[in-house]
Short mmCIF file of C-alpha atoms and ligand atoms in Angstrom, two decimals:
data_model
loop_
_atom_site.label_atom_id
_atom_site.label_comp_id
_atom_site.label_asym_id
_atom_site.label_seq_id
_atom_site.Cartn_x
_atom_site.Cartn_y
_atom_site.Cartn_z
CA UNK L 1 -12.97 -10.03 28.61
CA UNK L 2 -12.58 -13.66 27.38
CA UNK L 3 -9.93 -14.27 24.70
CA UNK L 4 -12.41 -15.15 21.93
CA UNK L 5 -14.28 -11.91 22.47
CA UNK L 6 -11.06 -9.92 22.65
CA UNK L 7 -9.95 -11.35 19.31
CA UNK L 8 -13.22 -10.34 17.69
CA UNK L 9 -13.01 -6.72 18.91
CA UNK L 10 -12.86 -4.21 16.05
CA UNK L 11 -9.21 -3.45 15.25
CA UNK L 12 -8.08 0.13 14.75
CA UNK L 13 -6.14 1.10 11.66
CA UNK L 14 -3.93 4.12 12.24
CA UNK L 15 -3.41 5.83 8.89
CA UNK L 16 -4.75 8.27 6.34
CA UNK L 17 -7.27 7.90 3.50
CA UNK L 18 -4.79 9.67 1.21
CA UNK L 19 -1.91 7.27 1.94
CA UNK L 20 -1.06 4.50 -0.53
CA UNK L 21 0.44 2.17 2.10
CA UNK L 22 -2.72 2.67 4.19
CA UNK L 23 -4.91 1.93 1.18
CA UNK L 24 -3.13 -1.39 0.65
CA UNK L 25 -4.30 -2.42 4.13
CA UNK L 26 -7.80 -1.01 3.63
CA UNK L 27 -8.19 -3.05 0.45
CA UNK L 28 -7.02 -6.15 2.32
CA UNK L 29 -9.47 -5.44 5.17
CA UNK L 30 -12.33 -5.05 2.67
CA UNK L 31 -11.32 -8.24 0.84
CA UNK L 32 -11.20 -10.13 4.16
CA UNK L 33 -14.52 -8.53 5.21
CA UNK L 34 -12.91 -7.22 8.39
CA UNK L 35 -14.32 -4.04 9.83
CA UNK L 36 -11.62 -1.66 11.06
CA UNK L 37 -12.04 1.77 12.55
CA UNK L 38 -9.68 4.34 11.04
CA UNK L 39 -7.74 6.61 13.37
CA UNK L 40 -6.52 9.42 11.15
CA UNK L 41 -2.99 10.76 11.63
CA UNK L 42 -3.53 14.42 10.84
CA UNK L 43 0.02 15.69 11.26
CA UNK L 44 2.68 13.68 9.44
CA UNK L 45 5.34 16.07 10.75
CA UNK L 46 4.73 14.96 14.34
CA UNK L 47 7.74 13.32 16.04
CA UNK L 48 5.62 11.62 18.71
CA UNK L 49 5.32 7.84 18.18
CA UNK L 50 1.97 7.94 20.04
CA UNK L 51 0.56 9.87 17.09
CA UNK L 52 1.46 6.88 14.88
CA UNK L 53 -0.12 4.20 17.07
CA UNK L 54 3.20 3.69 18.85
CA UNK L 55 5.30 3.08 15.72
CA UNK L 56 8.84 4.26 16.53
CA UNK L 57 9.47 4.73 12.79
CA UNK L 58 6.82 7.51 12.81
CA UNK L 59 5.07 5.89 9.87
CA UNK L 60 1.65 4.66 8.92
CA UNK L 61 -0.12 2.29 8.62
CA UNK L 62 -0.32 0.60 12.01
CA UNK L 63 -2.96 -1.88 13.16
CA UNK L 64 -3.98 -1.99 16.81
CA UNK L 65 -5.51 -5.28 17.87
CA UNK L 66 -6.21 -6.83 21.28
CA UNK L 67 -3.30 -9.16 20.51
CA UNK L 68 -0.88 -6.28 19.97
CA UNK L 69 0.20 -3.60 17.51
CA UNK L 70 1.37 -4.32 13.97
CA UNK L 71 3.73 -1.88 12.23
CA UNK L 72 3.81 -1.56 8.41
CA UNK L 73 1.52 -2.51 5.55
CA UNK L 74 2.71 -6.09 5.03
CA UNK L 75 2.47 -6.97 8.74
CA UNK L 76 -0.98 -5.39 8.87
CA UNK L 77 -2.20 -7.32 5.82
CA UNK L 78 -0.95 -10.60 7.28
CA UNK L 79 -2.59 -9.84 10.64
CA UNK L 80 -5.87 -9.11 8.84
CA UNK L 81 -5.60 -12.36 6.89
CA UNK L 82 -5.03 -14.33 10.11
CA UNK L 83 -8.13 -12.72 11.68
CA UNK L 84 -10.26 -13.48 8.63
CA UNK L 85 -12.63 -16.41 8.63
CA UNK L 86 -12.55 -16.33 4.80
CA UNK L 87 -8.79 -17.02 4.58
CA UNK L 88 -8.64 -16.31 0.83
CA UNK L 89 -5.69 -17.62 -1.19
CA UNK L 90 -3.22 -14.73 -1.10
CA UNK L 91 0.10 -14.66 -2.96
CA UNK L 92 2.58 -12.98 -0.58
CA UNK L 93 5.97 -11.44 -1.53
CA UNK L 94 7.89 -14.55 -0.37
CA UNK L 95 5.89 -16.68 -2.82
CA UNK L 96 7.39 -14.75 -5.76
CA UNK L 97 10.24 -17.11 -6.53
CA UNK L 98 11.33 -15.99 -9.98
CA UNK L 99 13.26 -12.78 -10.81
CA UNK L 100 10.51 -11.13 -12.88
CA UNK L 101 7.94 -11.36 -10.09
CA UNK L 102 10.33 -10.73 -7.20
CA UNK L 103 11.83 -7.70 -8.98
CA UNK L 104 8.38 -6.34 -9.83
CA UNK L 105 7.40 -6.50 -6.15
CA UNK L 106 10.69 -4.88 -5.09
CA UNK L 107 10.28 -2.00 -7.58
CA UNK L 108 6.64 -1.41 -6.68
CA UNK L 109 7.52 -1.07 -2.98
CA UNK L 110 10.60 1.05 -3.75
CA UNK L 111 8.56 3.32 -6.03
CA UNK L 112 6.00 3.72 -3.22
CA UNK L 113 8.78 4.59 -0.77
CA UNK L 114 10.39 7.03 -3.23
CA UNK L 115 7.03 8.70 -3.73
CA UNK L 116 6.70 9.12 0.05
CA UNK L 117 10.11 10.81 0.21
CA UNK L 118 9.29 13.14 -2.70
CA UNK L 119 5.95 14.14 -1.15
CA UNK L 120 7.37 14.56 2.36
CA UNK L 121 10.31 16.67 1.19
CA UNK L 122 7.92 18.91 -0.72
CA UNK L 123 5.65 19.16 2.35
CA UNK L 124 8.58 20.16 4.52
CA UNK L 125 9.44 22.88 2.03
CA UNK L 126 12.69 21.27 0.91
CA UNK L 127 13.98 22.48 -2.40
CA UNK L 128 13.07 20.15 -5.23
CA UNK L 129 16.07 21.32 -7.20
CA UNK L 130 18.77 19.45 -5.30
CA UNK L 131 20.77 16.55 -6.71
CA UNK L 132 19.19 13.92 -4.47
CA UNK L 133 15.68 15.00 -5.39
CA UNK L 134 16.61 14.82 -9.09
CA UNK L 135 18.06 11.33 -8.58
CA UNK L 136 14.91 10.15 -6.77
CA UNK L 137 12.68 11.46 -9.55
CA UNK L 138 14.89 9.78 -12.17
CA UNK L 139 14.73 6.53 -10.18
CA UNK L 140 10.95 6.78 -9.93
CA UNK L 141 10.59 7.35 -13.69
CA UNK L 142 12.94 4.41 -14.37
CA UNK L 143 10.98 2.14 -12.03
CA UNK L 144 7.66 3.10 -13.59
CA UNK L 145 9.05 2.47 -17.10
CA UNK L 146 10.32 -0.93 -15.99
CA UNK L 147 6.95 -1.75 -14.48
CA UNK L 148 5.12 -0.61 -17.62
CA UNK L 149 7.37 -2.82 -19.73
CA UNK L 150 7.16 -5.86 -17.48
CA UNK L 151 3.76 -5.65 -15.78
CA UNK L 152 1.89 -7.70 -18.37
CA UNK L 153 4.35 -10.59 -18.18
CA UNK L 154 4.61 -10.38 -14.40
CA UNK L 155 0.85 -10.38 -13.89
CA UNK L 156 0.52 -13.33 -16.29
CA UNK L 157 3.20 -15.20 -14.31
CA UNK L 158 1.32 -14.93 -11.00
CA UNK L 159 -0.14 -18.26 -9.88
CA UNK L 160 -3.59 -18.54 -11.47
CA UNK L 161 -5.04 -20.19 -8.37
CA UNK L 162 -5.29 -17.06 -6.27
CA UNK L 163 -7.88 -14.76 -4.80
CA UNK L 164 -5.50 -11.85 -4.30
CA UNK L 165 -1.81 -10.95 -4.34
CA UNK L 166 0.17 -8.36 -2.42
CA UNK L 167 1.80 -7.49 -5.77
CA UNK L 168 -1.47 -6.52 -7.44
CA UNK L 169 -2.78 -4.54 -4.47
CA UNK L 170 0.47 -2.58 -4.10
CA UNK L 171 0.75 -1.99 -7.87
CA UNK L 172 -2.78 -0.63 -8.01
CA UNK L 173 -2.24 1.63 -5.00
CA UNK L 174 1.06 2.92 -6.44
CA UNK L 175 -0.16 3.78 -9.95
CA UNK L 176 -3.38 5.44 -8.84
CA UNK L 177 -1.58 7.37 -6.07
CA UNK L 178 0.96 8.91 -8.51
CA UNK L 179 -1.95 10.55 -10.29
CA UNK L 180 -3.88 11.40 -7.09
CA UNK L 181 -0.90 13.26 -5.60
CA UNK L 182 0.27 14.71 -8.95
CA UNK L 183 3.68 13.17 -8.49
CA UNK L 184 3.99 11.79 -12.02
CA UNK L 185 1.59 11.74 -14.98
CA UNK L 186 0.59 8.14 -15.67
CA UNK L 187 -1.47 8.47 -18.88
CA UNK L 188 1.34 7.06 -21.03
CA UNK L 189 1.52 3.80 -19.04
CA UNK L 190 -1.06 1.92 -21.07
CA UNK L 191 -0.44 -1.56 -19.62
CA UNK L 192 -0.46 -0.27 -16.06
CA UNK L 193 -3.65 1.70 -16.71
CA UNK L 194 -5.36 -1.32 -18.21
CA UNK L 195 -4.43 -3.35 -15.14
CA UNK L 196 -5.77 -0.58 -12.86
CA UNK L 197 -9.06 -0.41 -14.78
CA UNK L 198 -9.55 -4.16 -14.38
CA UNK L 199 -8.47 -4.24 -10.74
CA UNK L 200 -10.78 -1.30 -9.95
CA UNK L 201 -13.77 -3.55 -10.66
CA UNK L 202 -13.23 -5.17 -7.25
CA UNK L 203 -15.68 -3.86 -4.63
CA UNK L 204 -12.75 -3.46 -2.19
CA UNK L 205 -11.34 -0.75 -4.48
CA UNK L 206 -14.63 1.12 -4.70
CA UNK L 207 -14.92 1.03 -0.90
CA UNK L 208 -11.50 2.61 -0.29
CA UNK L 209 -11.10 5.66 -2.56
CA UNK L 210 -8.21 8.05 -1.99
CA UNK L 211 -9.31 11.25 -0.34
CA UNK L 212 -7.89 13.85 1.98
CA UNK L 213 -9.18 13.36 5.53
CA UNK L 214 -10.69 16.44 7.12
N1 GSH V 1 7.56 0.33 5.29
C1 GSH V 1 6.33 1.03 5.60
C2 GSH V 1 6.34 2.39 4.91
C3 GSH V 1 5.16 3.23 5.32
C4 GSH V 1 5.24 4.68 4.86
O1 GSH V 1 6.25 5.15 4.34
N2 GSH V 1 4.11 5.38 5.05
C5 GSH V 1 4.04 6.79 4.74
C6 GSH V 1 2.62 7.18 4.36
S1 GSH V 1 2.08 6.39 2.86
C7 GSH V 1 4.44 7.59 5.97
O2 GSH V 1 4.19 7.18 7.08
N3 GSH V 1 5.05 8.74 5.75
C8 GSH V 1 5.45 9.63 6.82
C9 GSH V 1 6.88 10.04 6.69
O3 GSH V 1 7.53 9.68 5.70
O4 GSH V 1 7.35 10.75 7.57
C10 GSH V 1 5.13 0.18 5.19
O5 GSH V 1 5.31 -0.74 4.36
O6 GSH V 1 4.02 0.38 5.69
#
């Protein structure tokens, strides 16, 4: 197959419709108008990298393209952007060059990772009464409080000339996922909820709802 045709072949996203890191990439794909087929990872307890599109970390999302395989949400989003003919103006994490914005991005990604650990330890039947679990929950609550306090200022500090930012997509996927997976009630986070309501007006959000794959 000629290179040009290979590049245009539909990429496969390996992930789950219930996963927040996967949703980040699905929102990016929708924003870039790139059609991806979803290969669902049904068993997150599998230790076989082949079940995760070859990712040795045994994590999703992964994007399989004719060019190669991309591990992790940020790599996937960048790969999608490079494939896109639209090439919208995206603010990436490395563009966040002041503490407020850089720390907001760090805490959003850490809160997402903490949520994964809490959910996975519950799934694997680990006791949720141990000291590490309690520390992770405390950290998650602290991070969400920090984000609630600082989100308005951080969002206002984003460059106005943008079509999209990794910060907004990850923040939206984090806050809505906490509620979806009953990890933490979010009703009291009024600024974060307002942001989510506004961000949810984007068609890319409506096209990628959280749901459990069957
Ligand atoms: N650094 C990775 C983290 C991905 C991640 O933690 N994904 C979760 C699903 S949302 C996962 O694969 N969990 C399986 C596990 O923890 O074993 C990224 O940014 O994509």
